[in-house]
PDB file of C-alpha atoms in Angstrom:
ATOM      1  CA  UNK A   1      35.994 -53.487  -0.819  1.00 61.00           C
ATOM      2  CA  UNK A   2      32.518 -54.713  -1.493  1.00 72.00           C
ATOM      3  CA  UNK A   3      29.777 -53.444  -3.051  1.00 76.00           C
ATOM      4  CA  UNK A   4      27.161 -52.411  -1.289  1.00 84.00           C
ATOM      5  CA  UNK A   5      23.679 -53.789  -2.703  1.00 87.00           C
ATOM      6  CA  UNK A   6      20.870 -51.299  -3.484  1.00 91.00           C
ATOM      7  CA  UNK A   7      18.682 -53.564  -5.134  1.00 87.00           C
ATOM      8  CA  UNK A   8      16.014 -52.499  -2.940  1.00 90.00           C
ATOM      9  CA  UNK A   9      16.939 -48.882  -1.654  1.00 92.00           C
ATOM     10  CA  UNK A  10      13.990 -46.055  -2.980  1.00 95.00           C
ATOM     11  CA  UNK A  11      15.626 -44.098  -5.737  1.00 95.00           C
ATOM     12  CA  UNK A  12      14.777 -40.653  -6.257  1.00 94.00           C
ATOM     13  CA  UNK A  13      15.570 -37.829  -8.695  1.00 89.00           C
ATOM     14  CA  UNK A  14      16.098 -33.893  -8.395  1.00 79.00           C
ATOM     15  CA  UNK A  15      13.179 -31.681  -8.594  1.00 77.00           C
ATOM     16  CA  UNK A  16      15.282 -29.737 -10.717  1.00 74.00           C
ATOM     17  CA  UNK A  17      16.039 -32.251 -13.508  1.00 75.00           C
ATOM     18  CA  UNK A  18      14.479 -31.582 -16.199  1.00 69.00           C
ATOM     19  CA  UNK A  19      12.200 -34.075 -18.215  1.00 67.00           C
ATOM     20  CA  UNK A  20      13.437 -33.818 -21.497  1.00 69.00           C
ATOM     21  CA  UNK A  21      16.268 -36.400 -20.886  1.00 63.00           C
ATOM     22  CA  UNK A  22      18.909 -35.014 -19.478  1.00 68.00           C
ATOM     23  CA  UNK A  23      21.756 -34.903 -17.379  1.00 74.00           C
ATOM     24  CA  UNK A  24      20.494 -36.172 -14.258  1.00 87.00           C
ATOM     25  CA  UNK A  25      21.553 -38.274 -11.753  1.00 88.00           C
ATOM     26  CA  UNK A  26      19.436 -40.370  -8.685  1.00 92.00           C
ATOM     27  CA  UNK A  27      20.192 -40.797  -5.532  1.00 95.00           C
ATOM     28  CA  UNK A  28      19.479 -43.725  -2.753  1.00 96.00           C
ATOM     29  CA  UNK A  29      19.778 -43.130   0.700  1.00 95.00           C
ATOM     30  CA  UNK A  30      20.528 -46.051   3.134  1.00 93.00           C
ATOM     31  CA  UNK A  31      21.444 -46.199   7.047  1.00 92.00           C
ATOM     32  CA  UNK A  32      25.108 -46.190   6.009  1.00 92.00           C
ATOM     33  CA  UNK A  33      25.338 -45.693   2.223  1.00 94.00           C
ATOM     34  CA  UNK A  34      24.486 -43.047  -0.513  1.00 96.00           C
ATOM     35  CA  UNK A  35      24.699 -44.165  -3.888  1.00 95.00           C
ATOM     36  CA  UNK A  36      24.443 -42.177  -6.944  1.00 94.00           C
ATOM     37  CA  UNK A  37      23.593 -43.212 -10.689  1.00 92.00           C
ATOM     38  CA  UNK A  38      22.769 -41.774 -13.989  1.00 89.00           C
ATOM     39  CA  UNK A  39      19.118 -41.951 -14.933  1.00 86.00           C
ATOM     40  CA  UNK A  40      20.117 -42.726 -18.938  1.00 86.00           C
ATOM     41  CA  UNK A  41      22.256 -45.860 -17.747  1.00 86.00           C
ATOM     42  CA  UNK A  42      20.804 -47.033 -14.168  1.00 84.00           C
ATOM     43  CA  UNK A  43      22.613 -50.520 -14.645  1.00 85.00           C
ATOM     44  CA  UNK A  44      25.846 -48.794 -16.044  1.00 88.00           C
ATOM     45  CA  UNK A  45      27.490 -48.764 -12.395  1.00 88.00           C
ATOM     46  CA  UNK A  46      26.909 -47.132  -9.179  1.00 92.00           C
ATOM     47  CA  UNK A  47      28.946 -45.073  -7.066  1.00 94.00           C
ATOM     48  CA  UNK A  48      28.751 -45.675  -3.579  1.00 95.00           C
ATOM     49  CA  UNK A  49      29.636 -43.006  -0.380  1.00 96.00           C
ATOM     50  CA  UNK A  50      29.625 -43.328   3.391  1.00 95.00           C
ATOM     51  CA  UNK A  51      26.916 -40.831   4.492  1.00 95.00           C
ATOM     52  CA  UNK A  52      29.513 -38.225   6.042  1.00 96.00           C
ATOM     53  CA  UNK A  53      31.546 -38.241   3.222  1.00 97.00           C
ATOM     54  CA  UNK A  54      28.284 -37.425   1.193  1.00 96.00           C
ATOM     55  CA  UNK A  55      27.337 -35.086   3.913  1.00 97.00           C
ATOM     56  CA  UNK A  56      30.935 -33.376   3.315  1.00 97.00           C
ATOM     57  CA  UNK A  57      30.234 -33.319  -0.151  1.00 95.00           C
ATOM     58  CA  UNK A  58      27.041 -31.612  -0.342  1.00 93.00           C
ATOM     59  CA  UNK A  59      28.219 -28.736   2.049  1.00 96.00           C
ATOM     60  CA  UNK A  60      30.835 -28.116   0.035  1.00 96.00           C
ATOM     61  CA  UNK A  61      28.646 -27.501  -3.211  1.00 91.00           C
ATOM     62  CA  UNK A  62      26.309 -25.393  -0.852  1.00 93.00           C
ATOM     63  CA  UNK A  63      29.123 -23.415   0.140  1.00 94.00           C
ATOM     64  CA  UNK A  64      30.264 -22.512  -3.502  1.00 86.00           C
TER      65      UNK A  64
END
């Protein structure tokens, strides 16, 4: 499997993060890819998701 590259994808973080440091997390959304990183260690690895498997994801947590 390859790794899809995000160099240039527009990351963005929660509105409800807080700004003292945190556990938070940013997300990048792409035509086919969602990836997901921590804001303490943004080149420490990034996990990578089809967009329906994010999409089944997130309704999930809504649902709960």
């Amino acid at each position: 499997m390859s790794t899809p590259d995000l160099s240039r994808a527009r990351w963005r973080k929660s509105t409800r993060s807080n700004g003292n440091g945190g556990a938070c997390v940013e997300v990048a959304v792409t035509p086919r890819i969602v990836g997901v990183r921590d804001t303490k260690d943004r080149g420490g690895g990034t996990l990578a998701f089809d967009r329906r498997t994010w999409a089944s994801f997130l309704g999930t947590l809504k649902a709960s």
